[in-house]
Short mmCIF file of C-alpha atoms in Angstrom, two decimals:
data_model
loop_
_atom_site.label_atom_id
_atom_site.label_comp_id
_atom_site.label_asym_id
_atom_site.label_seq_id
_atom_site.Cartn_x
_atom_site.Cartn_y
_atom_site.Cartn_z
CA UNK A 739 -3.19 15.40 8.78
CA UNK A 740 -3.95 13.46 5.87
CA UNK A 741 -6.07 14.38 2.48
CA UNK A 742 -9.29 13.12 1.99
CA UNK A 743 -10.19 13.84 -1.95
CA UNK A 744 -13.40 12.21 -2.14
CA UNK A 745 -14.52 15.02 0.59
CA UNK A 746 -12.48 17.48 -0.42
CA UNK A 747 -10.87 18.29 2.82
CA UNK A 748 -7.79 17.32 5.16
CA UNK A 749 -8.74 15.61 8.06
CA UNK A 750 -7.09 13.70 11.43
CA UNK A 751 -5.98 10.39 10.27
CA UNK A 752 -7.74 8.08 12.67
CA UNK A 753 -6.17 4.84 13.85
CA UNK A 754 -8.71 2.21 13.17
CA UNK A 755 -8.02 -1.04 15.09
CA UNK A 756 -6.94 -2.72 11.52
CA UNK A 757 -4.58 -0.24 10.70
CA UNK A 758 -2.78 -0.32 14.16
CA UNK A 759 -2.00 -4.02 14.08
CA UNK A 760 -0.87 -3.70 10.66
CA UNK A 761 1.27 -0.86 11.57
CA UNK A 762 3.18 -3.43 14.40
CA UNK A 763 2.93 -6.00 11.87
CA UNK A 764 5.52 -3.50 9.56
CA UNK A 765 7.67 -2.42 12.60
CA UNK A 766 8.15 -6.26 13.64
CA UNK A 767 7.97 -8.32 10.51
CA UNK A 768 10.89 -8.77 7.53
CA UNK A 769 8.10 -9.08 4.84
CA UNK A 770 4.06 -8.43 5.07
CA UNK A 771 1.58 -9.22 1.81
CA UNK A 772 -1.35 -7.48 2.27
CA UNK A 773 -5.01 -8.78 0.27
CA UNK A 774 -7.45 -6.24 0.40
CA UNK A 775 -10.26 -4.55 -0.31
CA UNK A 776 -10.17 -0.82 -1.79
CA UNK A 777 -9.75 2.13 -0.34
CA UNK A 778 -8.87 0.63 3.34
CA UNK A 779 -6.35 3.55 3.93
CA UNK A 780 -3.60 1.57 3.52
CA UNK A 781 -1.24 3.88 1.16
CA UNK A 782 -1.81 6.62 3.73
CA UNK A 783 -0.61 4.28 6.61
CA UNK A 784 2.89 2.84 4.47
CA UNK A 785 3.65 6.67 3.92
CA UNK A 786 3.41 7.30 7.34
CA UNK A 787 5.04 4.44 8.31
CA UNK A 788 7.80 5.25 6.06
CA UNK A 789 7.93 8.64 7.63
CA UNK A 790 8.62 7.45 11.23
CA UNK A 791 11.48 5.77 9.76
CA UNK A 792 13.13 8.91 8.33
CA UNK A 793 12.24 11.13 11.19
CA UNK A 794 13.57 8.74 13.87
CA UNK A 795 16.40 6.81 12.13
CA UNK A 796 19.09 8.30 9.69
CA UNK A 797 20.45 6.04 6.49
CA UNK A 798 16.77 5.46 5.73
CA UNK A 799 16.58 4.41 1.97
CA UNK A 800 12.81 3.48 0.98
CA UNK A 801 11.31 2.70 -2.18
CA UNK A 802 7.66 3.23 -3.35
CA UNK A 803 6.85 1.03 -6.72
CA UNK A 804 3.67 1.64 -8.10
CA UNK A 805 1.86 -0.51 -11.32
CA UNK A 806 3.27 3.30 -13.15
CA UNK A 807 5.21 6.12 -13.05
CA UNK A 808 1.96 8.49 -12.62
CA UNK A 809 0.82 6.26 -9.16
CA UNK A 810 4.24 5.84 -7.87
CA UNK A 811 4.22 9.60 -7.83
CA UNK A 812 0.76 10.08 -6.17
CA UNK A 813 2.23 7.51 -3.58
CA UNK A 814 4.59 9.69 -2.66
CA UNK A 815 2.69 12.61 -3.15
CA UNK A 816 0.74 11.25 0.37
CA UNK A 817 3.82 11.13 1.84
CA UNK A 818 4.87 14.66 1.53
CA UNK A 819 1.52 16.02 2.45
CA UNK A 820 1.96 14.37 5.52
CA UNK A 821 5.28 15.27 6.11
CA UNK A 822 4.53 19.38 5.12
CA UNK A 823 1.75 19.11 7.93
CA UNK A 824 3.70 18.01 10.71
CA UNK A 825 5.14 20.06 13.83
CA UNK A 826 8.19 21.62 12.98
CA UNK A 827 10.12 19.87 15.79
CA UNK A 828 9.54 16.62 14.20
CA UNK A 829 10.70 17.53 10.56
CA UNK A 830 13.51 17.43 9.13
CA UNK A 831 15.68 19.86 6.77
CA UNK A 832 14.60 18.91 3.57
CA UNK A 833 17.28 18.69 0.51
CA UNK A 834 15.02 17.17 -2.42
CA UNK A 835 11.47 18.03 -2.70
CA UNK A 836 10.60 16.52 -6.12
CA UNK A 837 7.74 14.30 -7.77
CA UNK A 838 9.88 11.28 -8.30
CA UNK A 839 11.62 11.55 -4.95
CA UNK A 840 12.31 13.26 -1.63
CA UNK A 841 15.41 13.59 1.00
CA UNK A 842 16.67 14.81 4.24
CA UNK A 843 19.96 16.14 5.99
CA UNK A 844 20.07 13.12 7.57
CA UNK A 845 20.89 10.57 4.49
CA UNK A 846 17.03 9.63 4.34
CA UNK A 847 15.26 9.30 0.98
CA UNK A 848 12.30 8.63 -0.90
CA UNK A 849 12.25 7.23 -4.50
CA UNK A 850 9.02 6.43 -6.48
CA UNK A 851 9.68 4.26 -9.29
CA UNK A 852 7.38 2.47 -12.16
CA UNK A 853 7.24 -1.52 -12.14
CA UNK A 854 9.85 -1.57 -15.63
CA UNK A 855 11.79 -4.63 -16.10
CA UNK A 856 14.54 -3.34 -14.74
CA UNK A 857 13.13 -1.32 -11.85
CA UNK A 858 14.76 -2.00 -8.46
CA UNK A 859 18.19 -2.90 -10.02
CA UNK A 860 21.25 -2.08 -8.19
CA UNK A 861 19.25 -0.55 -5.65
CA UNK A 862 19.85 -1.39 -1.61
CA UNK A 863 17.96 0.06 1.48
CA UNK A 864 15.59 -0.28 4.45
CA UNK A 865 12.24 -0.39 3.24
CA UNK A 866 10.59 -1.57 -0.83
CA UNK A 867 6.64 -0.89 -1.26
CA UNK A 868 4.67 -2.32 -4.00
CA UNK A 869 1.62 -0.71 -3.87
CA UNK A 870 -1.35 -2.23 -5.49
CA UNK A 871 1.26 -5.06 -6.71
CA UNK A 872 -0.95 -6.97 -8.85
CA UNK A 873 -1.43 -4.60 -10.94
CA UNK A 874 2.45 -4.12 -12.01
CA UNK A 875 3.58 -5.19 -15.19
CA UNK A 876 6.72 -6.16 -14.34
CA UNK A 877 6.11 -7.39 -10.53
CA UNK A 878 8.21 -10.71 -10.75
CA UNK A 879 11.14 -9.30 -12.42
CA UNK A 880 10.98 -6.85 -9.51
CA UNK A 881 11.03 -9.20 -7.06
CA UNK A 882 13.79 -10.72 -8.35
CA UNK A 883 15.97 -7.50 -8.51
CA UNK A 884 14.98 -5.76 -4.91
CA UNK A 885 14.86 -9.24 -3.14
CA UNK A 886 18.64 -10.00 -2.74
CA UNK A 887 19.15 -6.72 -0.76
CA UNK A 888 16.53 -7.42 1.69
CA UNK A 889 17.55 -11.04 2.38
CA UNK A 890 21.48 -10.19 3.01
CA UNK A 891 20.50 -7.27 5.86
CA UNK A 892 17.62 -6.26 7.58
CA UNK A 893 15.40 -4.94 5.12
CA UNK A 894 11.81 -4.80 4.52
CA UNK A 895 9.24 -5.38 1.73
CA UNK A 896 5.10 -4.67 2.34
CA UNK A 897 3.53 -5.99 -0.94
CA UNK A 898 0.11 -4.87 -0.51
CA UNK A 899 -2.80 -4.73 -3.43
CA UNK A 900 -6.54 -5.65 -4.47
CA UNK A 901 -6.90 -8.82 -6.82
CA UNK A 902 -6.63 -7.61 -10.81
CA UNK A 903 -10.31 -8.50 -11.66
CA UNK A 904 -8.89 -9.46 -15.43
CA UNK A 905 -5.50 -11.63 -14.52
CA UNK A 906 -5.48 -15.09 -14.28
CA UNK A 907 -4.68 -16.14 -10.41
CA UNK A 908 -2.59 -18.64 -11.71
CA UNK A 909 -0.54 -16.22 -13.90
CA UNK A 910 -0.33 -13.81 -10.67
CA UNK A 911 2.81 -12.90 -9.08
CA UNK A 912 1.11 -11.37 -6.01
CA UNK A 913 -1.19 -14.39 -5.48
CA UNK A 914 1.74 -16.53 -5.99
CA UNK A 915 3.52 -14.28 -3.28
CA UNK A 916 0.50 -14.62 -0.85
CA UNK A 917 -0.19 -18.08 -1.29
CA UNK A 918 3.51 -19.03 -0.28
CA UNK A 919 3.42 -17.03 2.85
CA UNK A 920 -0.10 -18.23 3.68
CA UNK A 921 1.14 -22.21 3.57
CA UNK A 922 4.21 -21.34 5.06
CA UNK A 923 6.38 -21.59 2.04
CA UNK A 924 7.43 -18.09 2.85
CA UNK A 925 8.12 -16.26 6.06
CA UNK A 926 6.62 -13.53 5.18
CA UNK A 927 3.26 -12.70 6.92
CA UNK A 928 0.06 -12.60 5.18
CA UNK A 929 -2.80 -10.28 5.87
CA UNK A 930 -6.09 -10.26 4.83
CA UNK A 931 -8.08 -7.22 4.93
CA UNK A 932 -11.97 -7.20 4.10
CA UNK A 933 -13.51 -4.05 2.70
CA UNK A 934 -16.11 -3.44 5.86
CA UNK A 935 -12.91 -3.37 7.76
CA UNK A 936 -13.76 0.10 7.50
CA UNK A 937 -15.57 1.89 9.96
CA UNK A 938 -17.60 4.21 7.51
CA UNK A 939 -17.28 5.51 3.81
CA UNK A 940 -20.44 7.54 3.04
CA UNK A 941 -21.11 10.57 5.44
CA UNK A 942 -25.21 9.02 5.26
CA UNK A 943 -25.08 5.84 4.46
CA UNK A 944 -24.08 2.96 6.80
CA UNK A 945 -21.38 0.66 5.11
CA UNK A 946 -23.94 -2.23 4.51
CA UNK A 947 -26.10 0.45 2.53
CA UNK A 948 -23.67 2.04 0.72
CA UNK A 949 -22.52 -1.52 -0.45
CA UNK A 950 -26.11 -2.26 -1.69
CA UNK A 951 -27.16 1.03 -3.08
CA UNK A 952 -23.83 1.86 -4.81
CA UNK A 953 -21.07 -1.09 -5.63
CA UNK A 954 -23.62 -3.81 -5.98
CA UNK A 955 -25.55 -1.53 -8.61
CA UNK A 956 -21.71 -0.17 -9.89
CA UNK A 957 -20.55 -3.33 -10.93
CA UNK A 958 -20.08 -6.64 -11.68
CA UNK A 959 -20.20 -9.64 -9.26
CA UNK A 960 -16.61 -10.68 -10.61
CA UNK A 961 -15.17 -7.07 -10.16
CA UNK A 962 -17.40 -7.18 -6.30
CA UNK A 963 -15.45 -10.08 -5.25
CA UNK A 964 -11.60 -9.08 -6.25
CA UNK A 965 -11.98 -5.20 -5.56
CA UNK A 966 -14.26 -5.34 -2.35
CA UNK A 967 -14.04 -9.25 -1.02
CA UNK A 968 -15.79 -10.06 2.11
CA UNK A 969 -13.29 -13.24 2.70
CA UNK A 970 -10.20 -14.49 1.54
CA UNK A 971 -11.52 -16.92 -0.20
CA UNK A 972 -13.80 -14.76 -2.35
CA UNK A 973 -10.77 -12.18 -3.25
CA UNK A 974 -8.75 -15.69 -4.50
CA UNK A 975 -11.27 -17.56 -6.44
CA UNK A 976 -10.60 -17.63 -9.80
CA UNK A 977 -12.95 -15.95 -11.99
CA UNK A 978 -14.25 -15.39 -15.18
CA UNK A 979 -14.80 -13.07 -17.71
#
């Protein structure tokens, strides 16, 4: 069960085609950048992705990073919906049950931390998420401190986030990131998700009419092409203001 907020209800979480190759993509890949369009579903999936690795694994250390210390906690705050709705015979005893983290008898945990300049320091485990990544202040100096960890075991990083309408692509960390793995400079594996991906979005409207009637009329054709791109190229093209 997952929440759906914009509905006001809890619902099935339904495995659209996207979202299953993504989630092999995370199971069999050291590193996946995600570019995408908004609201795709894609914090829901990490969460439960991060889950399966607590529930079926033991000595499962995961981070959630988040552009503040308000999201990072709503990131996590998925996660233990999820969790709280599962069977019993899948869970866990739970030792922590806090905003800022979560753990389990079996030397599993959950931290959600703030991109700060010295966020990620000292720390070493299985799985880093940067949600929304472009938006972080401090996404670089991240990088730099949760990287060394990954590359000396068998760690994980999914970088995943919409283009910031406002940055410079040239001054962007996550485009930097994305670029490199696109033109192999990188082995991590880059993934570009359109915003019709989606199978539906308005109970009424199709997708094509909602995208007419309501983002088209919402807002700009800059903040159109980094917060709902059709291609690749759209999300990357540098913009102006």
């Amino acid at each position: 069960k997952v929440e759906d907020p914009t509905m006001m209800r809890t619902v099935n979480w339904e495995p659209w085609p996207y979202l299953a190759d993504l989630a092999h993509d995370f199971a069999v890949e050291r590193e996946v950048i995600i570019l995408k369009g908004k609201q795709l579903g894609l914090s829901v999936l990490v969460c439960g992705y991060s889950l399966w690795l607590i529930l079926f694994h033991s000595n499962v250390k995961i981070l959630f990073m988040s552009s503040s210390q308000d999201d990072s906690w709503k990131l996590l705050s998925k996660a233990q919906f999820i969790y709280k709705r599962l069977p019993p015979f899948l869970q866990k005893k739970q030792l922590l049950d806090r905003k800022d983290g979560i753990s389990f008898d079996n030397d599993s945990e959950i931290k959600a931390l703030a991109s700060t300049a010295k966020a990620g320091t000292g720390w070493t485990g299985t799985l880093v998420v940067r949600d929304e990544l472009d938006f972080h202040p401090y996404g670089k100096e991240n990088f730099s401190n949760i990287s060394p960890p990954i590359d000396a075991g068998m760690g994980k990083m999914i970088d995943l986030s919409t283009v910031d309408p406002w940055k410079d692509p040239s001054q962007s960390h996550f485009v930097e990131r994305y670029l490199k793995a696109k033109s192999g400079e990188s082995n991590a594996k880059p993934v570009f998700l359109s915003w019709g991906l989606r199978p539906h979005r308005d109970p009424i409207l199709t997708n094509e009419e909602w995208f007419e009637q309501i983002i088209k009329k919402k807002y700009s054709p800059l903040e159109i092409a980094k917060l709902y791109p059709t291609t690749e190229e759209e999300a990357l093209k540098p913009g102006s203001t």
